[in-house]
Coordinates of C-alpha atoms in Angstrom, one line a residue:
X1 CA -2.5 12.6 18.3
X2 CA -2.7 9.0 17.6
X3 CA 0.8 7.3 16.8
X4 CA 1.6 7.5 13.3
X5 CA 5.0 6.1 13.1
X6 CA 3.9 3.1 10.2
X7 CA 2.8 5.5 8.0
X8 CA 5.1 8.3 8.7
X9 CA 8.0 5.8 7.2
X10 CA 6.2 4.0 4.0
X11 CA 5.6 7.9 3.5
X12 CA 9.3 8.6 3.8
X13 CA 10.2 5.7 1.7
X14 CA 8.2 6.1 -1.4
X15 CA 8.8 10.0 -1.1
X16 CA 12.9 8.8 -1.7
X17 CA 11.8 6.3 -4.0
X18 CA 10.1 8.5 -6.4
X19 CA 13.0 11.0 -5.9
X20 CA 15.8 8.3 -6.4
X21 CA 14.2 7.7 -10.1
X22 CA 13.4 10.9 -10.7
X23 CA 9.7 11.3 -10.5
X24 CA 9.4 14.5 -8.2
X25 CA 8.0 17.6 -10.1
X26 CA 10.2 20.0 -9.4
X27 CA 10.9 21.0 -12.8
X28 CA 7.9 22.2 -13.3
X29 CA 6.9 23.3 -10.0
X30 CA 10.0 25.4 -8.9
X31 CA 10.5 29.5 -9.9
X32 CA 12.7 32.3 -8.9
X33 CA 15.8 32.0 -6.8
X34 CA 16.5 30.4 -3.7
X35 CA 15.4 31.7 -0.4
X36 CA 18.6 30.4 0.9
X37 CA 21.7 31.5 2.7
X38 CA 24.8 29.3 1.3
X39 CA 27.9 28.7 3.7
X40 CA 31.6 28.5 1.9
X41 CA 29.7 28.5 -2.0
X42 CA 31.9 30.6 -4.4
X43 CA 29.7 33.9 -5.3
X44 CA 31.9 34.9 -8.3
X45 CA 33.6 34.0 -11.1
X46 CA 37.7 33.9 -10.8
X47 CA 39.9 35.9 -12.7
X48 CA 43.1 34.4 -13.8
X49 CA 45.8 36.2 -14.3
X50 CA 48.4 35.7 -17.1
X51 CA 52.0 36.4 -16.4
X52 CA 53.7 39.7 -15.5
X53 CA 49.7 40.0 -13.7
X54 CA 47.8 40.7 -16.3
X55 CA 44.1 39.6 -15.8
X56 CA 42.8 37.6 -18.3
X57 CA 39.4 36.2 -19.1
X58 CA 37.6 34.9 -15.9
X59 CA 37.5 31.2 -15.0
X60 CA 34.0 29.9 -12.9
X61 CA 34.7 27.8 -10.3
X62 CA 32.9 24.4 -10.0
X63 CA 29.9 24.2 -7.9
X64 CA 30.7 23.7 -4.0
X65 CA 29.6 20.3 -3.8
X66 CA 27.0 19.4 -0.7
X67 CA 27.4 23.2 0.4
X68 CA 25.9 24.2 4.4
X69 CA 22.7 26.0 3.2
X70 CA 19.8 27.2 5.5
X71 CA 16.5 27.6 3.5
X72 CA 13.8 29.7 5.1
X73 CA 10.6 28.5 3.2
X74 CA 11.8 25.2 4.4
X75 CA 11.8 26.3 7.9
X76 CA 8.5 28.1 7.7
X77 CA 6.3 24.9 6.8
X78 CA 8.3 22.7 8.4
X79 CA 8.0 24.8 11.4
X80 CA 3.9 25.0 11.2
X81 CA 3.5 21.6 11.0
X82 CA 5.8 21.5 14.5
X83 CA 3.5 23.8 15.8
X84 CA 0.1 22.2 14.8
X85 CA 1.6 18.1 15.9
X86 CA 1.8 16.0 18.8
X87 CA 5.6 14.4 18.2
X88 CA 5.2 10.9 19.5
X89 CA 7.5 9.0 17.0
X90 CA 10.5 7.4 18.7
X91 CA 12.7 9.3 17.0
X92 CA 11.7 13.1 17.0
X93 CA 10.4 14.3 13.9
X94 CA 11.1 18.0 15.4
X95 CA 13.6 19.9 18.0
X96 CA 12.8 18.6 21.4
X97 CA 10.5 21.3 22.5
X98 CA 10.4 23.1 19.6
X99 CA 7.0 24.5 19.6
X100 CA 7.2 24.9 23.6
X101 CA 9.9 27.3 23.5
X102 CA 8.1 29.2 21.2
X103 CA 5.3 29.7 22.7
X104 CA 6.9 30.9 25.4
X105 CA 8.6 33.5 22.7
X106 CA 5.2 34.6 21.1
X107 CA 3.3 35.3 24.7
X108 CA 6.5 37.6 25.5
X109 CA 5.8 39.7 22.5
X110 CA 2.4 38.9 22.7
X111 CA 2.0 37.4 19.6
X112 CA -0.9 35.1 18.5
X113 CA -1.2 34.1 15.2
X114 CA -4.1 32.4 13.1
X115 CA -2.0 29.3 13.2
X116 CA -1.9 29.7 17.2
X117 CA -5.6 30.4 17.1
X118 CA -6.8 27.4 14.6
X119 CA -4.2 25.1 16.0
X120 CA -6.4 22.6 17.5
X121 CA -9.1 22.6 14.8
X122 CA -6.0 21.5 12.4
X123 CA -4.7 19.0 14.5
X124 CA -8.2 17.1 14.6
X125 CA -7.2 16.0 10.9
X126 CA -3.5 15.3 10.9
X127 CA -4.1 11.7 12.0
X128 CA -6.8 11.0 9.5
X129 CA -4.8 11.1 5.9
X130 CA -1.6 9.8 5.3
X131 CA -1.6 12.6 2.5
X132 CA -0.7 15.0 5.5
X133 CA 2.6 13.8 6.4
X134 CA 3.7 13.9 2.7
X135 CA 2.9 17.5 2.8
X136 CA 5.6 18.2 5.0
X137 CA 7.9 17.1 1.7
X138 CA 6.1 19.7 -0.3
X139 CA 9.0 23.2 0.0
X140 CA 11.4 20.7 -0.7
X141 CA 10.2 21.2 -4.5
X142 CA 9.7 24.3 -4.6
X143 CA 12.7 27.2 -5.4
X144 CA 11.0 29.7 -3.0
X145 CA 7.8 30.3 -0.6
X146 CA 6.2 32.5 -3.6
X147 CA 6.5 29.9 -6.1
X148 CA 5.1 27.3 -3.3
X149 CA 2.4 29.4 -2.1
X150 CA 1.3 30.9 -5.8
X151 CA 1.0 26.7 -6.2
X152 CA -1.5 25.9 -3.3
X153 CA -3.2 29.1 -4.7
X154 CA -4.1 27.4 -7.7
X155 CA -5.1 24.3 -6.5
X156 CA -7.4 25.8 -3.7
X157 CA -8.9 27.9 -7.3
X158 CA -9.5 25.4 -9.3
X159 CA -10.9 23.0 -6.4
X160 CA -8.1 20.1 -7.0
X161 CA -9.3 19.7 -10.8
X162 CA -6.3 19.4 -12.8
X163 CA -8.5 19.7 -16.0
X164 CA -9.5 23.1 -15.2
X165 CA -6.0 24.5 -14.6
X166 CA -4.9 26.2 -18.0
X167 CA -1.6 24.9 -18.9
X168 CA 0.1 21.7 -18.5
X169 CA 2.9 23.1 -16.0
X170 CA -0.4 24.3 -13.6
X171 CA -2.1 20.4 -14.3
X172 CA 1.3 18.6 -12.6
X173 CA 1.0 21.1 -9.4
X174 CA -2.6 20.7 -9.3
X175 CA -2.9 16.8 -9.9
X176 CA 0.4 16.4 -7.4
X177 CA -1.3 18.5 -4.5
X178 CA -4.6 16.5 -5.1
X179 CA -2.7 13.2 -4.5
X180 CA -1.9 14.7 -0.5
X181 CA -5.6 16.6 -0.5
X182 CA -7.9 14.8 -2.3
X183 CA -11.3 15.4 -0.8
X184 CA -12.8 18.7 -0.3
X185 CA -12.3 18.5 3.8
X186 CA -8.9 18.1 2.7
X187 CA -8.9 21.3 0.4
X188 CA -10.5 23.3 3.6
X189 CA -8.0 21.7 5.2
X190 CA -4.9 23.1 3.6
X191 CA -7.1 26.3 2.9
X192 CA -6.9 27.1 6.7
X193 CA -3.4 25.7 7.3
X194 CA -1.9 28.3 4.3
X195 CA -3.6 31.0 6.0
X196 CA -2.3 30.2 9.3
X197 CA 1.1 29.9 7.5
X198 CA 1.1 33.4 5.9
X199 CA -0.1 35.0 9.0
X200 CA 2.5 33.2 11.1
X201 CA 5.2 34.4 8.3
X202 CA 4.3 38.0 8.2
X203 CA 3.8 38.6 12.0
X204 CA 6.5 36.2 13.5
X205 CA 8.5 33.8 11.7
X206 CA 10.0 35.8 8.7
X207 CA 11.9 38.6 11.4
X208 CA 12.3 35.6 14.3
X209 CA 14.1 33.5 11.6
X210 CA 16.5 36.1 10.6
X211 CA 17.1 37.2 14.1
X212 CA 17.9 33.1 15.1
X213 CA 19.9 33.0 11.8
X214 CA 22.2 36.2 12.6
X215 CA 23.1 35.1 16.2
X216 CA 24.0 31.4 14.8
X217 CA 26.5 32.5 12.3
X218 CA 29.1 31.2 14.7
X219 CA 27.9 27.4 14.3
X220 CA 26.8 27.8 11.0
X221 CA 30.7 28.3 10.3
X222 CA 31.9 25.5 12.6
X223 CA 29.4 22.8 10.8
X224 CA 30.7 24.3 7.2
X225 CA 34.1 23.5 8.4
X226 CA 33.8 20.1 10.0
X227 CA 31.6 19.0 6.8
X228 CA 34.0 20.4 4.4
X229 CA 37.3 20.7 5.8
X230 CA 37.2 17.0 7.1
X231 CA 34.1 14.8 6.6
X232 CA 32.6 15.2 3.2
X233 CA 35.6 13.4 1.6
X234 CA 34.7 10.4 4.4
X235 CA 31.4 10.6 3.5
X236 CA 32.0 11.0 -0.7
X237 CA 32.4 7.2 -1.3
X238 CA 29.1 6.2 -0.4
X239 CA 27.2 9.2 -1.4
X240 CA 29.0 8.9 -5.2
X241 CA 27.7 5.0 -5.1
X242 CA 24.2 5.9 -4.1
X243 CA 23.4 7.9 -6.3
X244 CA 24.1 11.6 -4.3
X245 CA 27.2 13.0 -5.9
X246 CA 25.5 16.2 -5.1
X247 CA 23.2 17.8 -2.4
X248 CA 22.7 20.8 -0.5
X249 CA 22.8 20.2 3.8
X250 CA 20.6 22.1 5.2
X251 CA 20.5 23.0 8.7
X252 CA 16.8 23.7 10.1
X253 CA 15.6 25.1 12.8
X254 CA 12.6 23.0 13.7
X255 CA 13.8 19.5 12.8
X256 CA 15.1 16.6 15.0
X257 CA 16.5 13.7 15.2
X258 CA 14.7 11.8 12.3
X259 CA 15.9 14.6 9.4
X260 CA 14.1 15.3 5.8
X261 CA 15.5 14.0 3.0
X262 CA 13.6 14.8 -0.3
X263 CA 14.7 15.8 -4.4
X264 CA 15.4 19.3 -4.2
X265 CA 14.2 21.9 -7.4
X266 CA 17.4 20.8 -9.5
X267 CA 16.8 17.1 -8.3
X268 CA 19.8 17.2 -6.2
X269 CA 19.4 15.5 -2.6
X270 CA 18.4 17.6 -0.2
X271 CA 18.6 16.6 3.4
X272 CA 17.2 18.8 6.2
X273 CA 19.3 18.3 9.9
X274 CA 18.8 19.8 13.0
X275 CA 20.9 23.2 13.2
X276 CA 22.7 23.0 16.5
X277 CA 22.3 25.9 19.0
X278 CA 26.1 25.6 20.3
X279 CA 29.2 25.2 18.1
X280 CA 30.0 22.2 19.8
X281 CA 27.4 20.2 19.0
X282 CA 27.9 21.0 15.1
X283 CA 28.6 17.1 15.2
X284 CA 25.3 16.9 15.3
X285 CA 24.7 17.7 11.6
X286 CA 26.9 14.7 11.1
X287 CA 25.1 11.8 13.2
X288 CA 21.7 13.0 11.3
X289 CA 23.6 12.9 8.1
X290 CA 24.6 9.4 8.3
X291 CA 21.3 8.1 9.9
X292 CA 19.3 10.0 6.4
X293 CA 21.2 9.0 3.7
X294 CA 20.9 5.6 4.1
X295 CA 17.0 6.1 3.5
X296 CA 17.2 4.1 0.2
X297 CA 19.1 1.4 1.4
X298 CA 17.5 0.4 4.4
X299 CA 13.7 1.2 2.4
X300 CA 15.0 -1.7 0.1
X301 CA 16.4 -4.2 2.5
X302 CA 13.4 -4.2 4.2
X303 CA 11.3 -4.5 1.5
X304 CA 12.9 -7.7 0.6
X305 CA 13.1 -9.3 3.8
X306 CA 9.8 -9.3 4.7
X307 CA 6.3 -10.4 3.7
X308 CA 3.7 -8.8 2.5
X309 CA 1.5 -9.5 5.7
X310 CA 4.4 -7.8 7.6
X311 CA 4.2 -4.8 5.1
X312 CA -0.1 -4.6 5.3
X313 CA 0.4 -4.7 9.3
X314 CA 3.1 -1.8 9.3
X315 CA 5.6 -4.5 10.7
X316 CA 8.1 -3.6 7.5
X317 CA 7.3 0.5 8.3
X318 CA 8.7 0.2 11.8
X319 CA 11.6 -1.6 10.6
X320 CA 12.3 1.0 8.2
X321 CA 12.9 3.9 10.7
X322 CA 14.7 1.3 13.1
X323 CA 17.0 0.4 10.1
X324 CA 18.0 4.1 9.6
X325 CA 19.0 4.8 12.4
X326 CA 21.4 1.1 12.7
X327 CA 22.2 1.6 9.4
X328 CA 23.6 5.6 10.5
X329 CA 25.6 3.8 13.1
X330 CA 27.0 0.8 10.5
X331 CA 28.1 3.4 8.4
X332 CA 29.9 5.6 10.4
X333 CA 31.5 2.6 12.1
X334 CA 33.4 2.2 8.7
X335 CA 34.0 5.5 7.4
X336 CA 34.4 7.4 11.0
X337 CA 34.6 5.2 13.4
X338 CA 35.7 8.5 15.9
X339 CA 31.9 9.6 15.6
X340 CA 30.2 6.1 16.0
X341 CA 30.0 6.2 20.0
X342 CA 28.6 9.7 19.6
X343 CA 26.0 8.7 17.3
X344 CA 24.7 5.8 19.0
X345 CA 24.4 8.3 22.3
X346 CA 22.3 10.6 20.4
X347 CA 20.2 8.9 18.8
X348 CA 19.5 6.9 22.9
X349 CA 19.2 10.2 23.9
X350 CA 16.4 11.6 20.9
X351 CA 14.4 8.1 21.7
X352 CA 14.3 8.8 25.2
X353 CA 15.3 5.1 25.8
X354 CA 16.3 4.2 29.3
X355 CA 16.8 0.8 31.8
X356 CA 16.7 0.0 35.1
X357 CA 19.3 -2.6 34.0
X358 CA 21.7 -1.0 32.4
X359 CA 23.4 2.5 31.3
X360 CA 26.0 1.6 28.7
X361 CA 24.8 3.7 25.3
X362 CA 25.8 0.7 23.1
X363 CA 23.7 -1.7 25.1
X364 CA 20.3 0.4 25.2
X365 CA 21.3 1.4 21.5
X366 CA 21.1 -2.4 20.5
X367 CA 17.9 -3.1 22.7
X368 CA 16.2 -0.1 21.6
X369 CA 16.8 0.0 18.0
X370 CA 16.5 -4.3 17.6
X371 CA 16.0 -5.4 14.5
X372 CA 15.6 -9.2 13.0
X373 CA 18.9 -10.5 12.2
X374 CA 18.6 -10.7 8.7
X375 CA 17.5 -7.3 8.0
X376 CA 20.4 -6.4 10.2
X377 CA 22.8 -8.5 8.6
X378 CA 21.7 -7.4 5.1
X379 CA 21.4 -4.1 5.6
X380 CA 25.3 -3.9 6.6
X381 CA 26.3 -6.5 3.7
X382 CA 24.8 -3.7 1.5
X383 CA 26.7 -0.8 3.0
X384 CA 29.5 -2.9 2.8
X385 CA 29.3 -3.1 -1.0
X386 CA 28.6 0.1 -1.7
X387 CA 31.2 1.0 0.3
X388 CA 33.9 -1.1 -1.8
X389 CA 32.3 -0.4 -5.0
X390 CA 34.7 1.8 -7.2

């Protein structure tokens, strides 16, 4: 597959752009509960109980704020589009070998899938349409795989017309799946992809999922603790001054180092992070953390530091992912500076980036990852006053 870095990060920026002033259609778009598995959220109400022990009426307790959450709908198209890509961005948009490993999985249970068996007659058009890479925000709307699948349903029916969809809730799904599939190729398109999806769900993922799920309780409890127990409150500051009091951390199977970050159904943030195999590399979570919720920032910085020649050649795209991931490393310098050396190493390490001249992480981190000084210098002036805003 072609490189598609440019357009993978103006895609990534407007997607947070439209979700930072509240433009996604969740509302309308999201049903049912959550297909999710919450880590450390209360389940019940409290009782409270009056002196001598007498229980009195119950008291709810607030709402866990940025709970541990895996989400499986999430997983499942994130997890077909790893399966149907060629993953040349710099930073991985998936799990190193992701879809390797699993088909190493599948031939041991003998396993082959629609999605396995039209994979390379998808893959012709991923490179074509920048509507495509969008698509991979799409479960972030949605409550549940039902409620996402009932909506590609209807715009596959009604042939992308919003006018022939019968009520106004059915018009926003339609008209918003029509602005990633446009053209009837495109409708085939996503016809054979959600086919491939459903088959992969009922014969694979769905049962492989839980099973991966079940035997990573163990980290899922050591991330819940280091977020909770230590590093939300170093992380609260900024996230309160941006704009992402609350959000749900998700940790997904498929992704890498590059993260998700979209409006969720209830227009919190949601940000999608690798989930570590090992519970010592739940620092992981963290580093991807950092590098994602500076999205905004960095999308704005480089917006106004460079022309617009630099943004029609996809000069001011490349920036953008290059900011992240500098502006992951800024921030953590100030509000952990114990995870900083760690983070620059990773993100060396996801990028692949090596010298004959050198080996020290900070050094190949700084040649890898250059930016113009001014972006760089305005991009950490801005962290810096969010940082000491009140």
């Amino acid at each position: 597959m072609p490189h598609v870095f440019p357009v993978r990060s103006l895609v990534r920026h407007l997607w947070r752009r439209a979700s930072a002033l509240g433009l996604g259609l969740s509302a309308v778009l999201a049903s049912g509960c959550a297909a999710a598995i919450p880590v450390g959220a209360p389940v019940s109400p409290t009782t409270a109980a009056a002196p001598g022990g007498a229980p009195t009426t119950p008291l709810a307790q607030p709402a866990l704020r940025w709970p541990v959450r895996t989400v499986e709908h999430i997983d499942l198209w994130l997890h077909a589009f790893a399966l149907i890509s060629e993953d040349t961005t710099r930073v991985r948009l998936y799990r190193n070998g992701y879809r390797d490993s699993l088909v190493v999985v599948k031939n041991q249970r003998n396993v082959l899938t629609s999605l396995d068996a039209n994979r390379a007659t998808l893959a012709r058009r991923l490179p074509l349409a920048g509507g495509y890479l969008s698509a991979q925000f799409l479960p972030f709307e949605f409550s549940n795989w039902d409620a996402m699948k009932y909506a590609i349903e209807r715009f596959l029916q009604f042939e992308g017309d919003p006018r022939r969809a019968p009520d106004r809730e059915t018009q926003a799904r339609v008209a918003m799946l029509a602005s990633m599939f446009p053209g009837a190729a495109d409708r085939e398109w996503l016809r054979l992809f959600l086919a491939g999806v459903i088959d992969e769900q009922e014969r694979f993922f769905n049962a492989e999922h839980s099973r991966v799920i079940r035997t990573r309780a163990p980290v899922i409890t050591s991330v819940d603790s280091l977020w909770q127990q230590v590093y939300r409150v170093k992380f609260e500051r900024f996230l309160n001054n941006t704009s992402q009091r609350q959000g749900d951390l998700l940790l997904s199977l498929p992704i890498g180092g590059e993260g998700r970050t979209a409006a969720g159904p209830n227009r919190q943030t949601m940000v999608a992070v690798p989930f570590p195999a090992r519970s010592q590399d739940a620092v992981h979570v963290l580093y991807v953390l950092a590098h994602e919720v500076t999205g905004t920032l960095v999308g704005s910085v480089v917006s106004d530091n460079t022309t617009p020649a630099e943004q029609r050649a996809g000069v001011a795209d490349r920036y953008v992912s290059i900011g992240q991931v500098q502006a992951g490393a800024m921030l953590l310098a100030i509000i952990a500076p114990e995870l900083r050396d760690g983070y620059v190493r990773f993100y060396v390490e996801q990028a692949n980036i090596r010298s004959s001249r050198t080996t020290a992480y900070n050094a190949l981190f700084d040649t890898g990852f250059a930016l113009p000084p001014a972006i760089r210098e305005a991009i950490q002036r801005q962290i810096d006053i969010i940082l000491s805003g009140i």
